[in-house]
Amino acid sequence: MTDLKTAATSPLSTVLGALNTFRSRHASWIPVFAAVLILVVMFGFAQWWFGNFLSLRLISALLLDNAYLLILAVGMTFVILTGGIDLSVGSVMAFTGILCASLVSQGVPAGVAVPLMIAAGAAIGLLIGVLVHYFDVQPFIASLVGMFLARGLAFLVSLRSIKVEDEWILALQSTRFKFGDFYITPTGIIALVVVVVGVLLLQFTRFGRTIYAIGGNEQSARLMGLPVVRTKILAYVISGVCAGLAGLVLTAYQGSGYPLNGSGAELDTIAAVVIGGTLLTGGSGYVIGSMIGVFVYGTIAILINFLGAEQSWKRIIVGGLLLVFVVVQRVIVTRSSRRT
Amino acid sequence: MDSAVPPLVEVSGATVRFGAETALSSVDFRMFPGEVHSLMGENGAGKSTLIKALTGALPLDAGEVRLNGVPVRFRSPHDAQQAGIRTVYQEIDLLPNLSVAENIMLGREPRRFGAIDWKRVRSEATVALADLGLDIDPASQLGTHSLAVQQLVAIARALSTEVKVLVLDEPTSSLDLDEVAELFRVIRELKQRGVAILFVSHFLDQVYEICDRITVLRSGSLVGEYKIQELLRIDLVQKMLGRSPGEIATRAPAAPTEKKSQTVLSGAGLTVRPGIANATIELVEGEVLGLAGLLGSGRTELARALTAVDRLDGGTLLVTATGGSPRTPREAIFHRVVYSPENRRTDGIIDRLSVEENIGLALQAQYGVFRRIPRARMRELAASWVEALGIRPADLSRPAGQLSGGNQQKVMLARLLALAPRVLVLDEPTRGIDVGAKVDVQNLVGELADSGLSVVFISAELEEVLRVGHRVAILRDGAIVDTLPSDGLTVDSLLALVAKPDENAE
């Protein structure tokens, strides 16, 4: 408390005071800035190394190739903010994708198939949420159940890849809106809309703030009279809906559904969210950060392509980055708890 | 007060059972508008249970709650809040990861076009804080503030709505004198507005200063309801404990005999940035050294430095008897210097382990994983400590988290005493525990010193420091400014010594 008093009076410390104010207000943005910094450094390095790396086309490719991952990451951010985890997203994406492909190939119109696949994602999310809350199952285990269930359902729909010929769905990927060199497809737009909706939900609704509150301390949130049960379950439903949407986007992107799609995607998603500065313990993080995390992830993949190195390096680098981020988060958390 | 005014809250026949145990049996309780009511009782008397039942955190097994004469049934804290019953719990239950403003406004943020209007959130929070005389940045993260400020923010949250009944459970345990005065000013203002306030505190002074009416509980049953003017302190304590006054009085500390006065632990120029700078301390065999200082004077930091919990940035720590200078808590324990931390809930007791396991923890850790203490011996050891310290309930297999604060503190002490320490550093061992347990702990400290142990005793209550300590070390801004025998000091003179620099500064 004395800090505050002295900081306000001395003119010499105005700069320091401003810095302190920033730190006391926005400490949780610091990991996001770190992710931005990493992105900038990677861009800078590639530009210097290759000379012609940075271009609007690259930005477009970065967004469109990772649209599905971006959508998954937004949903995952909600769940991780509550202190949970959702391992089912990759399988749910595969299941809804193959369900969609199968339905449209049997002549079901896209206008029916798409709502159905999103509902399927939501239902699996609901199941996980109910398991977590009412049966007090660890989120890790509950979402593992969801993961196996969704993968099994995907195989039940079809064991082989199903080609999509529905023009509406294919148009999601083939329609290109061009702005000079920059172009975007409806799948990219969907991903960006999901990001915007995610930001608005988390920052400007009571539901969103309750998500943060639960991640901060569930018991306190309950004693404060916040609707903990509803919010927590809804977080998993949102993640399921996002996985359903990601299934649509991936199906459009690949022009087919495949039951083995997205194995390991849940881990990529978690990696992107953590690199984007969301604390795995919950309560701190941003959708924008997760978006940056996805871009960092995508840029690593592109860079490795450009360098002509083995793809296995992608995983090693992502692993290394994750390690750094988790350790940095730990340090931030322990330092802030020591200050009080 | 005049009995013509009907009670605002009336609880009758309240009964709460946890399994076979009855935590609250058929208790009647009432609160009047514009009155401050205190609920008194030892730990385990059922105070917390009654509060929880009143605020919807626990269901009643029998009995009913009437608000304004209408029977109500709260299924959740949310229901009670809707009805105008707001609670500030003893352990701060806010969210450190969110801003101060959000913590105040969470759940009823003003909205515009369906979106939270952050500007108004902050301005309304600023008003709520200003009502409490608190001038902090509402946009700053709560976790960056001290416990005292967090406590005031919790109160600001409770007050920022239309409140009819305000429940304050140990609201002053982390506040300093000025902050308490500010809180009392607010409480008096609320009284004027006709709010019924339940003020639970183990500080008798504060209870007598602010309260109008007292309800005493003992072992889950009602002892009686009294007006404060009609109940002498000594009678109150007697009613709470169910013992005669003679048994309650603490024994005076016997001065350490001359031949024993041999240094056991000395620290010279101890520096741990940013808490303490160049503190010098000497601890003699068989003495209780009280540490007195204001919040932020470095009490806890010094305790942690003395027990090698924190690494020294400068100075030397010497355990004279063994000639060692411990650098880690493990080494300190090897030299038989042990520490009981201030925050027993997060740093001490392990909630889910049983009482037995909690007591045996340190001893087993010292033995190492390959020399497991036989279960029977561990049980015997734990049982003997439970009996010696009067830990209640005397159930070795109960998870320690279910014990009351005072009993948890005793479990902590048992864990340390099992190590057969030479030096015991107790950081706020009596904070948040009731009079009975407090007296027990104080007496225990005296007995331990008589048997040759050296104790460093830290407490925010100067009276207690004086009562328990043979000598008192006065801590200001991270350095020991003086060490005086407690005989020659009074609470007032000690307060003057402790508070000196503040007067110069302001």
mmCIF file with all atom_site columns, C-alpha atoms in Angstrom, chain A residues 144-232:
data_model
loop_
_atom_site.group_PDB
_atom_site.id
_atom_site.type_symbol
_atom_site.label_atom_id
_atom_site.label_alt_id
_atom_site.label_comp_id
_atom_site.label_asym_id
_atom_site.label_entity_id
_atom_site.label_seq_id
_atom_site.pdbx_PDB_ins_code
_atom_site.Cartn_x
_atom_site.Cartn_y
_atom_site.Cartn_z
_atom_site.occupancy
_atom_site.B_iso_or_equiv
_atom_site.pdbx_formal_charge
_atom_site.auth_seq_id
_atom_site.auth_comp_id
_atom_site.auth_asym_id
_atom_site.auth_atom_id
_atom_site.pdbx_PDB_model_num
ATOM 1  C CA . LEU A 1 144 ? -10.860 -38.799 -22.805 1.00 0.00 ? 144 LEU A CA 1
ATOM 2  C CA . VAL A 1 145 ? -14.215 -40.568 -22.697 1.00 0.00 ? 145 VAL A CA 1
ATOM 3  C CA . GLY A 1 146 ? -15.515 -38.042 -25.196 1.00 0.00 ? 146 GLY A CA 1
ATOM 4  C CA . MET A 1 147 ? -12.449 -38.565 -27.342 1.00 0.00 ? 147 MET A CA 1
ATOM 5  C CA . PHE A 1 148 ? -12.870 -42.339 -27.607 1.00 0.00 ? 148 PHE A CA 1
ATOM 6  C CA . LEU A 1 149 ? -16.598 -42.025 -28.061 1.00 0.00 ? 149 LEU A CA 1
ATOM 7  C CA . ALA A 1 150 ? -16.283 -39.537 -30.918 1.00 0.00 ? 150 ALA A CA 1
ATOM 8  C CA . ARG A 1 151 ? -13.526 -41.511 -32.627 1.00 0.00 ? 151 ARG A CA 1
ATOM 9  C CA . GLY A 1 152 ? -15.619 -44.671 -32.377 1.00 0.00 ? 152 GLY A CA 1
ATOM 10 C CA . LEU A 1 153 ? -18.644 -42.889 -33.781 1.00 0.00 ? 153 LEU A CA 1
ATOM 11 C CA . ALA A 1 154 ? -16.506 -41.608 -36.663 1.00 0.00 ? 154 ALA A CA 1
ATOM 12 C CA . PHE A 1 155 ? -15.521 -45.188 -37.554 1.00 0.00 ? 155 PHE A CA 1
ATOM 13 C CA . LEU A 1 156 ? -19.126 -46.228 -37.182 1.00 0.00 ? 156 LEU A CA 1
ATOM 14 C CA . VAL A 1 157 ? -20.129 -43.707 -39.836 1.00 0.00 ? 157 VAL A CA 1
ATOM 15 C CA . SER A 1 158 ? -17.464 -44.845 -42.250 1.00 0.00 ? 158 SER A CA 1
ATOM 16 C CA . LEU A 1 159 ? -14.113 -46.575 -42.222 1.00 0.00 ? 159 LEU A CA 1
ATOM 17 C CA . ARG A 1 160 ? -12.966 -44.920 -45.394 1.00 0.00 ? 160 ARG A CA 1
ATOM 18 C CA . SER A 1 161 ? -12.657 -41.416 -46.676 1.00 0.00 ? 161 SER A CA 1
ATOM 19 C CA . ILE A 1 162 ? -15.862 -39.994 -48.193 1.00 0.00 ? 162 ILE A CA 1
ATOM 20 C CA . LYS A 1 163 ? -15.583 -37.429 -50.938 1.00 0.00 ? 163 LYS A CA 1
ATOM 21 C CA . VAL A 1 164 ? -17.781 -34.355 -50.648 1.00 0.00 ? 164 VAL A CA 1
ATOM 22 C CA . GLU A 1 165 ? -19.536 -33.188 -53.773 1.00 0.00 ? 165 GLU A CA 1
ATOM 23 C CA . ASP A 1 166 ? -21.999 -30.764 -52.210 1.00 0.00 ? 166 ASP A CA 1
ATOM 24 C CA . GLU A 1 167 ? -21.335 -27.447 -53.886 1.00 0.00 ? 167 GLU A CA 1
ATOM 25 C CA . TRP A 1 168 ? -22.324 -25.397 -50.851 1.00 0.00 ? 168 TRP A CA 1
ATOM 26 C CA . ILE A 1 169 ? -19.725 -27.035 -48.691 1.00 0.00 ? 169 ILE A CA 1
ATOM 27 C CA . LEU A 1 170 ? -17.047 -26.978 -51.362 1.00 0.00 ? 170 LEU A CA 1
ATOM 28 C CA . ALA A 1 171 ? -17.798 -23.309 -51.952 1.00 0.00 ? 171 ALA A CA 1
ATOM 29 C CA . LEU A 1 172 ? -16.710 -22.598 -48.391 1.00 0.00 ? 172 LEU A CA 1
ATOM 30 C CA . GLN A 1 173 ? -13.167 -23.293 -49.493 1.00 0.00 ? 173 GLN A CA 1
ATOM 31 C CA . SER A 1 174 ? -13.203 -22.494 -53.210 1.00 0.00 ? 174 SER A CA 1
ATOM 32 C CA . THR A 1 175 ? -14.805 -19.045 -53.037 1.00 0.00 ? 175 THR A CA 1
ATOM 33 C CA . ARG A 1 176 ? -12.033 -16.499 -52.794 1.00 0.00 ? 176 ARG A CA 1
ATOM 34 C CA . PHE A 1 177 ? -12.487 -12.862 -51.842 1.00 0.00 ? 177 PHE A CA 1
ATOM 35 C CA . LYS A 1 178 ? -9.407  -10.996 -52.990 1.00 0.00 ? 178 LYS A CA 1
ATOM 36 C CA . PHE A 1 179 ? -8.031  -7.781  -51.620 1.00 0.00 ? 179 PHE A CA 1
ATOM 37 C CA . GLY A 1 180 ? -4.918  -7.242  -53.681 1.00 0.00 ? 180 GLY A CA 1
ATOM 38 C CA . ASP A 1 181 ? -2.598  -10.108 -52.837 1.00 0.00 ? 181 ASP A CA 1
ATOM 39 C CA . PHE A 1 182 ? -4.567  -10.963 -49.753 1.00 0.00 ? 182 PHE A CA 1
ATOM 40 C CA . TYR A 1 183 ? -7.384  -13.423 -50.171 1.00 0.00 ? 183 TYR A CA 1
ATOM 41 C CA . ILE A 1 184 ? -9.794  -15.101 -47.841 1.00 0.00 ? 184 ILE A CA 1
ATOM 42 C CA . THR A 1 185 ? -12.298 -17.920 -48.173 1.00 0.00 ? 185 THR A CA 1
ATOM 43 C CA . PRO A 1 186 ? -15.536 -18.425 -46.227 1.00 0.00 ? 186 PRO A CA 1
ATOM 44 C CA . THR A 1 187 ? -13.689 -20.933 -44.002 1.00 0.00 ? 187 THR A CA 1
ATOM 45 C CA . GLY A 1 188 ? -11.259 -18.193 -43.013 1.00 0.00 ? 188 GLY A CA 1
ATOM 46 C CA . ILE A 1 189 ? -14.142 -15.831 -42.383 1.00 0.00 ? 189 ILE A CA 1
ATOM 47 C CA . ILE A 1 190 ? -15.838 -18.422 -40.180 1.00 0.00 ? 190 ILE A CA 1
ATOM 48 C CA . ALA A 1 191 ? -12.632 -18.776 -38.174 1.00 0.00 ? 191 ALA A CA 1
ATOM 49 C CA . LEU A 1 192 ? -12.279 -15.023 -37.729 1.00 0.00 ? 192 LEU A CA 1
ATOM 50 C CA . VAL A 1 193 ? -15.936 -14.679 -36.751 1.00 0.00 ? 193 VAL A CA 1
ATOM 51 C CA . VAL A 1 194 ? -15.433 -17.401 -34.145 1.00 0.00 ? 194 VAL A CA 1
ATOM 52 C CA . VAL A 1 195 ? -12.475 -15.447 -32.765 1.00 0.00 ? 195 VAL A CA 1
ATOM 53 C CA . VAL A 1 196 ? -14.502 -12.223 -32.592 1.00 0.00 ? 196 VAL A CA 1
ATOM 54 C CA . VAL A 1 197 ? -17.451 -13.979 -30.954 1.00 0.00 ? 197 VAL A CA 1
ATOM 55 C CA . GLY A 1 198 ? -15.056 -15.614 -28.502 1.00 0.00 ? 198 GLY A CA 1
ATOM 56 C CA . VAL A 1 199 ? -13.511 -12.277 -27.547 1.00 0.00 ? 199 VAL A CA 1
ATOM 57 C CA . LEU A 1 200 ? -16.902 -10.631 -27.116 1.00 0.00 ? 200 LEU A CA 1
ATOM 58 C CA . LEU A 1 201 ? -18.247 -13.496 -25.024 1.00 0.00 ? 201 LEU A CA 1
ATOM 59 C CA . LEU A 1 202 ? -15.248 -13.595 -22.719 1.00 0.00 ? 202 LEU A CA 1
ATOM 60 C CA . GLN A 1 203 ? -14.674 -9.875  -22.277 1.00 0.00 ? 203 GLN A CA 1
ATOM 61 C CA . PHE A 1 204 ? -18.143 -8.394  -22.432 1.00 0.00 ? 204 PHE A CA 1
ATOM 62 C CA . THR A 1 205 ? -20.624 -10.832 -20.966 1.00 0.00 ? 205 THR A CA 1
ATOM 63 C CA . ARG A 1 206 ? -21.281 -12.010 -17.445 1.00 0.00 ? 206 ARG A CA 1
ATOM 64 C CA . PHE A 1 207 ? -20.970 -15.539 -18.728 1.00 0.00 ? 207 PHE A CA 1
ATOM 65 C CA . GLY A 1 208 ? -17.440 -14.795 -19.912 1.00 0.00 ? 208 GLY A CA 1
ATOM 66 C CA . ARG A 1 209 ? -16.403 -13.169 -16.665 1.00 0.00 ? 209 ARG A CA 1
ATOM 67 C CA . THR A 1 210 ? -17.834 -16.127 -14.755 1.00 0.00 ? 210 THR A CA 1
ATOM 68 C CA . ILE A 1 211 ? -15.543 -18.364 -16.828 1.00 0.00 ? 211 ILE A CA 1
ATOM 69 C CA . TYR A 1 212 ? -12.576 -16.363 -15.519 1.00 0.00 ? 212 TYR A CA 1
ATOM 70 C CA . ALA A 1 213 ? -14.006 -16.417 -12.007 1.00 0.00 ? 213 ALA A CA 1
ATOM 71 C CA . ILE A 1 214 ? -14.282 -20.209 -12.022 1.00 0.00 ? 214 ILE A CA 1
ATOM 72 C CA . GLY A 1 215 ? -10.698 -20.478 -13.207 1.00 0.00 ? 215 GLY A CA 1
ATOM 73 C CA . GLY A 1 216 ? -9.588  -18.132 -10.426 1.00 0.00 ? 216 GLY A CA 1
ATOM 74 C CA . ASN A 1 217 ? -11.289 -20.071 -7.663  1.00 0.00 ? 217 ASN A CA 1
ATOM 75 C CA . GLU A 1 218 ? -14.357 -22.193 -8.207  1.00 0.00 ? 218 GLU A CA 1
ATOM 76 C CA . GLN A 1 219 ? -15.370 -22.215 -4.556  1.00 0.00 ? 219 GLN A CA 1
ATOM 77 C CA . SER A 1 220 ? -15.166 -18.425 -4.335  1.00 0.00 ? 220 SER A CA 1
ATOM 78 C CA . ALA A 1 221 ? -17.162 -18.051 -7.518  1.00 0.00 ? 221 ALA A CA 1
ATOM 79 C CA . ARG A 1 222 ? -19.865 -20.224 -5.996  1.00 0.00 ? 222 ARG A CA 1
ATOM 80 C CA . LEU A 1 223 ? -19.918 -18.254 -2.741  1.00 0.00 ? 223 LEU A CA 1
ATOM 81 C CA . MET A 1 224 ? -20.174 -15.049 -4.760  1.00 0.00 ? 224 MET A CA 1
ATOM 82 C CA . GLY A 1 225 ? -23.445 -16.392 -6.076  1.00 0.00 ? 225 GLY A CA 1
ATOM 83 C CA . LEU A 1 226 ? -22.270 -16.860 -9.661  1.00 0.00 ? 226 LEU A CA 1
ATOM 84 C CA . PRO A 1 227 ? -23.915 -19.551 -11.818 1.00 0.00 ? 227 PRO A CA 1
ATOM 85 C CA . VAL A 1 228 ? -20.949 -21.921 -11.675 1.00 0.00 ? 228 VAL A CA 1
ATOM 86 C CA . VAL A 1 229 ? -22.689 -25.106 -12.804 1.00 0.00 ? 229 VAL A CA 1
ATOM 87 C CA . ARG A 1 230 ? -24.280 -23.666 -15.903 1.00 0.00 ? 230 ARG A CA 1
ATOM 88 C CA . THR A 1 231 ? -21.153 -21.778 -16.917 1.00 0.00 ? 231 THR A CA 1
ATOM 89 C CA . LYS A 1 232 ? -18.809 -24.695 -16.510 1.00 0.00 ? 232 LYS A CA 1
#
